[in-house]
mmCIF file of C-alpha atoms in Angstrom:
data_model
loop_
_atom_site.group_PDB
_atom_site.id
_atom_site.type_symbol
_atom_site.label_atom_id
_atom_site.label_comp_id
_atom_site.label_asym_id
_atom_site.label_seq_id
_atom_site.Cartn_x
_atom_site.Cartn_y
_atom_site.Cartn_z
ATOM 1 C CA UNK T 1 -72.986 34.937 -14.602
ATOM 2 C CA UNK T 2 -69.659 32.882 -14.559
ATOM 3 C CA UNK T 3 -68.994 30.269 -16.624
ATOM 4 C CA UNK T 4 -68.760 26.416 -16.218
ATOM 5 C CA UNK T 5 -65.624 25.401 -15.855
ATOM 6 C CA UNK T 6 -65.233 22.372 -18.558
ATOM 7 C CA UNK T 7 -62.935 19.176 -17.766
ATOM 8 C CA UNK T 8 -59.820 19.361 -20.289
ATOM 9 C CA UNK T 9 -60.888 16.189 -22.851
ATOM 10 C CA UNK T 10 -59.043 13.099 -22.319
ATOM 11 C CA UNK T 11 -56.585 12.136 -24.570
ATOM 12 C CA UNK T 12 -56.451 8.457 -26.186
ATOM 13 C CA UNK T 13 -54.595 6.936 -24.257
ATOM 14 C CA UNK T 14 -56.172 7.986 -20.843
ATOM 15 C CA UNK T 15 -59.113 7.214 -22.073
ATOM 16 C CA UNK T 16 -58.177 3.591 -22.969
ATOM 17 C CA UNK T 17 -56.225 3.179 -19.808
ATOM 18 C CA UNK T 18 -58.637 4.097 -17.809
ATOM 19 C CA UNK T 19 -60.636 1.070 -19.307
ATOM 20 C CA UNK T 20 -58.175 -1.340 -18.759
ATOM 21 C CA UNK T 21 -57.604 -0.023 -15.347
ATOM 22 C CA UNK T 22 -61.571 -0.608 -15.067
ATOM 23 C CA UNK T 23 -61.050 -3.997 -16.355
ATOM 24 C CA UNK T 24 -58.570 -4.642 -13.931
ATOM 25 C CA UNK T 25 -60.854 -3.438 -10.551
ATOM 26 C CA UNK T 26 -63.359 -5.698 -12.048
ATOM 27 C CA UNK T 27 -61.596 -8.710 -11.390
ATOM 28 C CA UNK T 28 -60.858 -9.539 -15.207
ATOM 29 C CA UNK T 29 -57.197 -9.348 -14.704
ATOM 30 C CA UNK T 30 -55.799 -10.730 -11.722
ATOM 31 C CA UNK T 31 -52.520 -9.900 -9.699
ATOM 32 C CA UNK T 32 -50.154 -11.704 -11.376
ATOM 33 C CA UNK T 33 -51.760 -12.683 -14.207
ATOM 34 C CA UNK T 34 -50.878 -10.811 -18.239
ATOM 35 C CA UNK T 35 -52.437 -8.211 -20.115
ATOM 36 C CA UNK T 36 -53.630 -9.519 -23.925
ATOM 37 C CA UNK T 37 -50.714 -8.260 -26.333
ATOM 38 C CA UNK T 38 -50.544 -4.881 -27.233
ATOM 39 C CA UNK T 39 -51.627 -5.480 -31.078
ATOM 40 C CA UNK T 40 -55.275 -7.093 -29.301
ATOM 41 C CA UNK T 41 -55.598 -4.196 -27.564
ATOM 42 C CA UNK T 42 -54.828 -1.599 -30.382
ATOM 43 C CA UNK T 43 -57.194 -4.066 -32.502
ATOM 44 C CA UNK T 44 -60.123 -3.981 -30.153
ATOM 45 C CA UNK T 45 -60.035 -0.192 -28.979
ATOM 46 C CA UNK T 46 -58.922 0.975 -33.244
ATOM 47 C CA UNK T 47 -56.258 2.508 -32.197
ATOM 48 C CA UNK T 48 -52.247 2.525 -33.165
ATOM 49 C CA UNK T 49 -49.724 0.777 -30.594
ATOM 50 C CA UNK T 50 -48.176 3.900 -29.708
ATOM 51 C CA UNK T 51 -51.079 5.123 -28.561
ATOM 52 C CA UNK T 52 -51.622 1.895 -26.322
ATOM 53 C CA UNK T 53 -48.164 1.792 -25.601
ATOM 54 C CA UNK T 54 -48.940 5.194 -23.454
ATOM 55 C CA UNK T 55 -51.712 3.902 -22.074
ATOM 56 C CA UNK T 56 -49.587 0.922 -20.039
ATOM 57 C CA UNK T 57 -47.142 3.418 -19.434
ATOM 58 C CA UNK T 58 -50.044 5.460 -17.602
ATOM 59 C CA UNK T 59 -50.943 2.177 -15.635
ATOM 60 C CA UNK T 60 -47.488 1.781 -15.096
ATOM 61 C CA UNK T 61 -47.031 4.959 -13.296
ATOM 62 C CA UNK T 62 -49.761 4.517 -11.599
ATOM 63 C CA UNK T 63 -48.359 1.246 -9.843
ATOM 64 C CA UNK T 64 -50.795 -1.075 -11.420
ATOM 65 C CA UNK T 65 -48.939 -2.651 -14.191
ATOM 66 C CA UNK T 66 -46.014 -3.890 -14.586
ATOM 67 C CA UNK T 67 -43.955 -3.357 -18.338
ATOM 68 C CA UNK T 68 -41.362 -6.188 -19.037
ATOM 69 C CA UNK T 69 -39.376 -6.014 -22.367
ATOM 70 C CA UNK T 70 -39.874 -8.775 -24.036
ATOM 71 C CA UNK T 71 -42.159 -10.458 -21.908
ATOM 72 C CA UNK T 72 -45.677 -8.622 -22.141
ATOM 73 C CA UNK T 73 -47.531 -6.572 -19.323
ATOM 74 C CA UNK T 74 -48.423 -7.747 -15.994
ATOM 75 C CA UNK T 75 -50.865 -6.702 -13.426
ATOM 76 C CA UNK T 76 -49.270 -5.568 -9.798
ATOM 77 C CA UNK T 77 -52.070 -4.342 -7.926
ATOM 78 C CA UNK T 78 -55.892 -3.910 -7.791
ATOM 79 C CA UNK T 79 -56.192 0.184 -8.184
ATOM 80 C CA UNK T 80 -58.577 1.091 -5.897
ATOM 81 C CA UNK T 81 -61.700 3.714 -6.341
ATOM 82 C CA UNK T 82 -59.811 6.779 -4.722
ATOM 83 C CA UNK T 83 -56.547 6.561 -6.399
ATOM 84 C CA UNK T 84 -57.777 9.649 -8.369
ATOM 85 C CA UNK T 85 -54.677 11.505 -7.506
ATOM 86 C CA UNK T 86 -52.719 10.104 -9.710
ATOM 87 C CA UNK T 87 -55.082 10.245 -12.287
ATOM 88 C CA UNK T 88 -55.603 13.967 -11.794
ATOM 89 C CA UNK T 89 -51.538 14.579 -12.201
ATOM 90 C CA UNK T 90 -51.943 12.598 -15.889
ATOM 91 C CA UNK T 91 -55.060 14.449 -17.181
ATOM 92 C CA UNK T 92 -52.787 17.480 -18.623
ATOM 93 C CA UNK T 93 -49.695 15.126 -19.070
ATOM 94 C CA UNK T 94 -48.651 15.028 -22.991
ATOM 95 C CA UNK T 95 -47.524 11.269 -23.973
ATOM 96 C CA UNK T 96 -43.778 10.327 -24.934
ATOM 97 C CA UNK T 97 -45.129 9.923 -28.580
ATOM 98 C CA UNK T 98 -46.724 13.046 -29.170
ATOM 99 C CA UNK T 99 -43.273 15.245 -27.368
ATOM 100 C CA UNK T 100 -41.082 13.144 -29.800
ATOM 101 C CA UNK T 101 -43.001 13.915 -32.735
ATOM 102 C CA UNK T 102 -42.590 17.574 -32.430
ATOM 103 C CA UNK T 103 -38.925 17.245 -30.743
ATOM 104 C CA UNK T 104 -38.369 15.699 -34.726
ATOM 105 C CA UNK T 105 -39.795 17.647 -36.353
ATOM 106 C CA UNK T 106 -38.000 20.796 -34.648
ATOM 107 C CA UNK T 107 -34.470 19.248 -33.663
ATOM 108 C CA UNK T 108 -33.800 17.851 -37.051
ATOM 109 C CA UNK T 109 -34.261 21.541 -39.160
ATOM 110 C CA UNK T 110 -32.437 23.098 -36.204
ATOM 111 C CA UNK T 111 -29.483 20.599 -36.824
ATOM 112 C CA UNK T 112 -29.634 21.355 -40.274
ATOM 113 C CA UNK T 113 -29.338 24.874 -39.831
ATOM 114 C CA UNK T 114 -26.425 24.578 -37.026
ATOM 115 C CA UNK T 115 -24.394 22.811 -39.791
ATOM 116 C CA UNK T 116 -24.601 26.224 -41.068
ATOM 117 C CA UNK T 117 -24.328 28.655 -38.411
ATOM 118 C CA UNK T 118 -22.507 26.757 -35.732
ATOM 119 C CA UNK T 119 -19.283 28.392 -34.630
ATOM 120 C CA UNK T 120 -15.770 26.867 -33.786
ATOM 121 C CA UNK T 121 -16.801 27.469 -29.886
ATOM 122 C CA UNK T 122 -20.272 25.484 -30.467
ATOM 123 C CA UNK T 123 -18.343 22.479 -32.137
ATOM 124 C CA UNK T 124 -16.098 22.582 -29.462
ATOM 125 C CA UNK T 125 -19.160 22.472 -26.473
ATOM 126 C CA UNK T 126 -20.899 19.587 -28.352
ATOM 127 C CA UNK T 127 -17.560 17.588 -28.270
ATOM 128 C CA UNK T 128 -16.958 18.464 -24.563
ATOM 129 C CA UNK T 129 -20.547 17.036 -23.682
ATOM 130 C CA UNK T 130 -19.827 14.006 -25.855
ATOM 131 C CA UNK T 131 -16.366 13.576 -23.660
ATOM 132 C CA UNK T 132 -18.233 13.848 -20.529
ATOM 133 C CA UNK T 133 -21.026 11.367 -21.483
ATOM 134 C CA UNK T 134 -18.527 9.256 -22.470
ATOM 135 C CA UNK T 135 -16.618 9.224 -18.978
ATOM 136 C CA UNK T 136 -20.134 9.228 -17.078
ATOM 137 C CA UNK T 137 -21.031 5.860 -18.456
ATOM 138 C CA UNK T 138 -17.645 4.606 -17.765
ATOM 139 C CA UNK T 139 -17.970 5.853 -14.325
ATOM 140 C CA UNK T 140 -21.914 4.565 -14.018
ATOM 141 C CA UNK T 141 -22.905 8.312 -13.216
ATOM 142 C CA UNK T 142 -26.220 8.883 -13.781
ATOM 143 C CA UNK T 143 -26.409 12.632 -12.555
ATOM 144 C CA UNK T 144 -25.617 14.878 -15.121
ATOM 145 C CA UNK T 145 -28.216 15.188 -18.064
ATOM 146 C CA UNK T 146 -25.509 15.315 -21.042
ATOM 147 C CA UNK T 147 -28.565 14.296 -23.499
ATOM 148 C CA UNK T 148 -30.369 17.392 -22.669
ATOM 149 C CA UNK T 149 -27.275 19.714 -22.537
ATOM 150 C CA UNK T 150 -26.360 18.458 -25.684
ATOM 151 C CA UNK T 151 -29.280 19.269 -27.440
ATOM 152 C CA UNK T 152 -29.614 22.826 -26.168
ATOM 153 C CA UNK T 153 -26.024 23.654 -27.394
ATOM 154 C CA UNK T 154 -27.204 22.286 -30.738
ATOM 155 C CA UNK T 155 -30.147 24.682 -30.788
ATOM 156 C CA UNK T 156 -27.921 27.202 -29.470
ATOM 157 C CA UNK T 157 -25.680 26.768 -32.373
ATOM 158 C CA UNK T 158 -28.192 27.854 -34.916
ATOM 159 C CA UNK T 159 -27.377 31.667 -33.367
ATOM 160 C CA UNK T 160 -31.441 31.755 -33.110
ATOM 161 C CA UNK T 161 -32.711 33.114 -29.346
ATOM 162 C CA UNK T 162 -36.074 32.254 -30.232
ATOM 163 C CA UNK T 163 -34.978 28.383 -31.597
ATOM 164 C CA UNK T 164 -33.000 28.114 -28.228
ATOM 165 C CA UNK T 165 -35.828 29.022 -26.324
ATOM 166 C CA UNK T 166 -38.226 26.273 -28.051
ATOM 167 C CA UNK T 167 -36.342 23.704 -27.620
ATOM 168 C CA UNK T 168 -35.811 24.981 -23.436
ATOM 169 C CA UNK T 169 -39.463 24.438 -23.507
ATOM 170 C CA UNK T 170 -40.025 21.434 -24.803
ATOM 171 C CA UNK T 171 -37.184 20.042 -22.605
ATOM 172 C CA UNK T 172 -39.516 21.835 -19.227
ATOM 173 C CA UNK T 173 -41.986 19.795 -20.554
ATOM 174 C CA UNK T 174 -40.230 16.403 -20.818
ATOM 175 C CA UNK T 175 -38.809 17.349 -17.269
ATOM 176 C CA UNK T 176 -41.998 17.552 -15.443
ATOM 177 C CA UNK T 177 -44.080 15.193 -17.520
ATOM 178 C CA UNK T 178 -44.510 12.061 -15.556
ATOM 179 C CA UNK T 179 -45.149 9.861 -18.268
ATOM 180 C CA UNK T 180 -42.125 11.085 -19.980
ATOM 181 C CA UNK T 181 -39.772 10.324 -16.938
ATOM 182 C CA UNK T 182 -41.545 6.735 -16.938
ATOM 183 C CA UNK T 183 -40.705 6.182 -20.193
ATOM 184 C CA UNK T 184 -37.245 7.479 -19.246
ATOM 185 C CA UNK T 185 -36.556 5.167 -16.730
ATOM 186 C CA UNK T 186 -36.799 2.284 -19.081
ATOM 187 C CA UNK T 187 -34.119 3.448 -21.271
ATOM 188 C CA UNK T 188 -31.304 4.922 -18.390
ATOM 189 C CA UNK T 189 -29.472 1.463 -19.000
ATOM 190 C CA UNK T 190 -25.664 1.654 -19.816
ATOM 191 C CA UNK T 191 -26.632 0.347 -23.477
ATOM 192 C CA UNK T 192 -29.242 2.624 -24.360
ATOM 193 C CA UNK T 193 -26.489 5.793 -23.365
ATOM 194 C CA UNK T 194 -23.903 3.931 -25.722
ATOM 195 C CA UNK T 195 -26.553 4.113 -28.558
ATOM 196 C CA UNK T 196 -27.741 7.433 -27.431
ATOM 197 C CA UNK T 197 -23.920 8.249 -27.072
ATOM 198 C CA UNK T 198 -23.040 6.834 -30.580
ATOM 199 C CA UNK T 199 -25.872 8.846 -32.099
ATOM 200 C CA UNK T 200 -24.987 12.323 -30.872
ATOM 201 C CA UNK T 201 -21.068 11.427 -32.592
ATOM 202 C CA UNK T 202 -23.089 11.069 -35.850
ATOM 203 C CA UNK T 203 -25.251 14.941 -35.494
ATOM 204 C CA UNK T 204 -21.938 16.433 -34.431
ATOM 205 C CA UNK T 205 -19.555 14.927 -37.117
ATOM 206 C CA UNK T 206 -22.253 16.222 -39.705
ATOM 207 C CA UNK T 207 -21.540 19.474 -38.609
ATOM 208 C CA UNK T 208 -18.076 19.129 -38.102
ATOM 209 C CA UNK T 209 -18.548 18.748 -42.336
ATOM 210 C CA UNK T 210 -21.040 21.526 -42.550
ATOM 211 C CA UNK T 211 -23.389 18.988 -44.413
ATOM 212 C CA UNK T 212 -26.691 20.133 -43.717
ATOM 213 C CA UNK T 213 -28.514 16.966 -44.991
ATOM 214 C CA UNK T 214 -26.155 14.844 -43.014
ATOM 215 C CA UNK T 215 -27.265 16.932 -40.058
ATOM 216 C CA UNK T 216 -30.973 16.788 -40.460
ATOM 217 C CA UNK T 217 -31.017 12.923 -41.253
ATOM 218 C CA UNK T 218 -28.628 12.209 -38.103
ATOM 219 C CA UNK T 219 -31.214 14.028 -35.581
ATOM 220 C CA UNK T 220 -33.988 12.185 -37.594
ATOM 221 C CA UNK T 221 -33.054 9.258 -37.110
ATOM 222 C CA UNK T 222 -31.666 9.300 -33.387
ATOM 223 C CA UNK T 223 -34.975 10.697 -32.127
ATOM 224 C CA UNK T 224 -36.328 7.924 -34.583
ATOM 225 C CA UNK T 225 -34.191 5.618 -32.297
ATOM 226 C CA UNK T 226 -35.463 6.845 -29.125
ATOM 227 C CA UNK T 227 -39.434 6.573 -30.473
ATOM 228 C CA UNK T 228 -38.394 2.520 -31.413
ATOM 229 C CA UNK T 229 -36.659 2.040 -27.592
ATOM 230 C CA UNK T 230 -40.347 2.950 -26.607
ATOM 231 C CA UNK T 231 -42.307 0.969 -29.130
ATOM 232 C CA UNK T 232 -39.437 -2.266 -27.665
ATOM 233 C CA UNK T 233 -40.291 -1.513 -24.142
ATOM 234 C CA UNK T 234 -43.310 -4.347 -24.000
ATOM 235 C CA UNK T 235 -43.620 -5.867 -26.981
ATOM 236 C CA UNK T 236 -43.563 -9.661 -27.613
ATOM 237 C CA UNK T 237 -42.575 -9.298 -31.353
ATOM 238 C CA UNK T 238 -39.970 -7.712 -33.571
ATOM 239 C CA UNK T 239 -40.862 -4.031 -33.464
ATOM 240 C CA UNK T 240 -41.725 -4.402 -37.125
ATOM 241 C CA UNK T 241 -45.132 -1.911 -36.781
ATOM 242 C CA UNK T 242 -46.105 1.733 -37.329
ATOM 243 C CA UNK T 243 -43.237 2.669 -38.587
ATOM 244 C CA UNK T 244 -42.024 6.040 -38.254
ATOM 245 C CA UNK T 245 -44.199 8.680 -36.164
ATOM 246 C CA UNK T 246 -45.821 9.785 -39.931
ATOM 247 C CA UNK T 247 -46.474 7.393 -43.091
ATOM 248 C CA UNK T 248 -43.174 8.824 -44.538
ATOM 249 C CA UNK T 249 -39.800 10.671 -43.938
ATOM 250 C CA UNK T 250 -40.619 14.129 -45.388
ATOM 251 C CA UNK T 251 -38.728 14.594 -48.628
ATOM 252 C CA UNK T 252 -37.302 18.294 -49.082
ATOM 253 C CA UNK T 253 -36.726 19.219 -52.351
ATOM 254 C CA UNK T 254 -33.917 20.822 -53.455
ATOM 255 C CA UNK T 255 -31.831 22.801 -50.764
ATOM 256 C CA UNK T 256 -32.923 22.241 -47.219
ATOM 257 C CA UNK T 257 -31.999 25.568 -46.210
#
């Protein structure tokens, strides 16, 4: 007798944009008119803002809303009954939140570890990509992915195959995630490379000094920079909420490594 195939579970925030895009076919939020901020929302469904955060970014994608920084969230289109394409291509889609989580969790012990084990040759490949970002945004190219290369030469640096190969896979995953390249497009802008561009100097000057701490702390807090460019992308306020991804930076004691 075969087996019932079950439905994956929704996440959080499909779940809770799939009410709002309910809402929205219901007639309760015209074309044109503004979503309630996201703290209301996060309020009236219990969850955190990153979570609803993903959710827009869902509606987003799907053409529905539209995400202004600094200005709130505003409804495009009605979505109509059979748009269940799109909804289909999100159901195994892993939010921007959840992929930055583990990418700091990983990248930032890998960094500390390529302070250790990174070679003349490595130090010298993380400077070259750093040289070429630095001429693409002077140029205004936008086709070569120096962020990504970047970050697999620092996991290559550790000398670890199987370290390499994580991070190759979490970086397949950000590449065909849909949310993910949403949430990319928000933050492609010629200030958000410099930042980007001005972090990566930090991670590779820390190994340049083979400070291991310096090199953990550096990754932290650039992917911490990336999660805040997210939680900035609609809100109304000072991003002065949630804090980082857990309720604290976790405190090694003694030697990292």
């Amino acid at each position: 007798m075969e087996k019932a195939v079950v439905p994956p579970e929704k996440k959080p925030y499909q779940e809770i944009g799939e009410d709002l895009r309910a809402q929205i076919m219901q007639g309760l939020y015209p074309v044109g008119s503004r979503l309630p901020p996201e703290r209301n929302i996060a309020e009236k469904y219990g969850v955190s803002r990153t979570i609803v955060r993903e959710a827009l970014l869902m509606l987003e994608l799907q053409g529905t809303v539209d995400i202004r920084q600094g200005s709130g969230v505003y409804v495009m289109r009605i979505p109509q009954e059979n748009d269940s394409e799109e909804e289909q291509m999100l159901n195994s889609d892993v939010g921007p939140f959840e992929i930055l989580q583990a990418r700091q969790l990983l990248e930032s012990n890998i960094a500390a570890f390529a302070a250790k084990m990174a070679t003349r040759a490595d130090i010298d490949n993380l400077k070259r990509i750093i040289e070429q970002e630095q001429r693409a945004i002077a140029g205004n190219d936008t086709t070569q992915d120096n962020s990504k290369m970047f970050h697999l030469v620092l996991a290559g640096a550790t000398q670890n195959q199987m370290l390499l190969t994580t991070v190759e896979k979490i970086w397949l995953q950000m590449d065909s995630s849909p949310l993910w390249q949403q949430f990319n497009a928000h933050i492609a802008s010629r200030a958000y490379r410099l930042k980007w561009l001005g972090d990566r100097q930090t991670i590779l000057a820390a190994l340049r000094r083979r400070d291991v701490m310096g090199a953990w702390q550096a990754t932290w807090q650039h992917l911490e920079n990336v999660k805040n460019s997210l939680l900035e992308l609609s809100d109304e306020d000072a991003p002065d909420f949630d804090g980082y991804l857990f309720e604290s930076v976790p405190i090694f004691q003694g030697k990292l490594m």
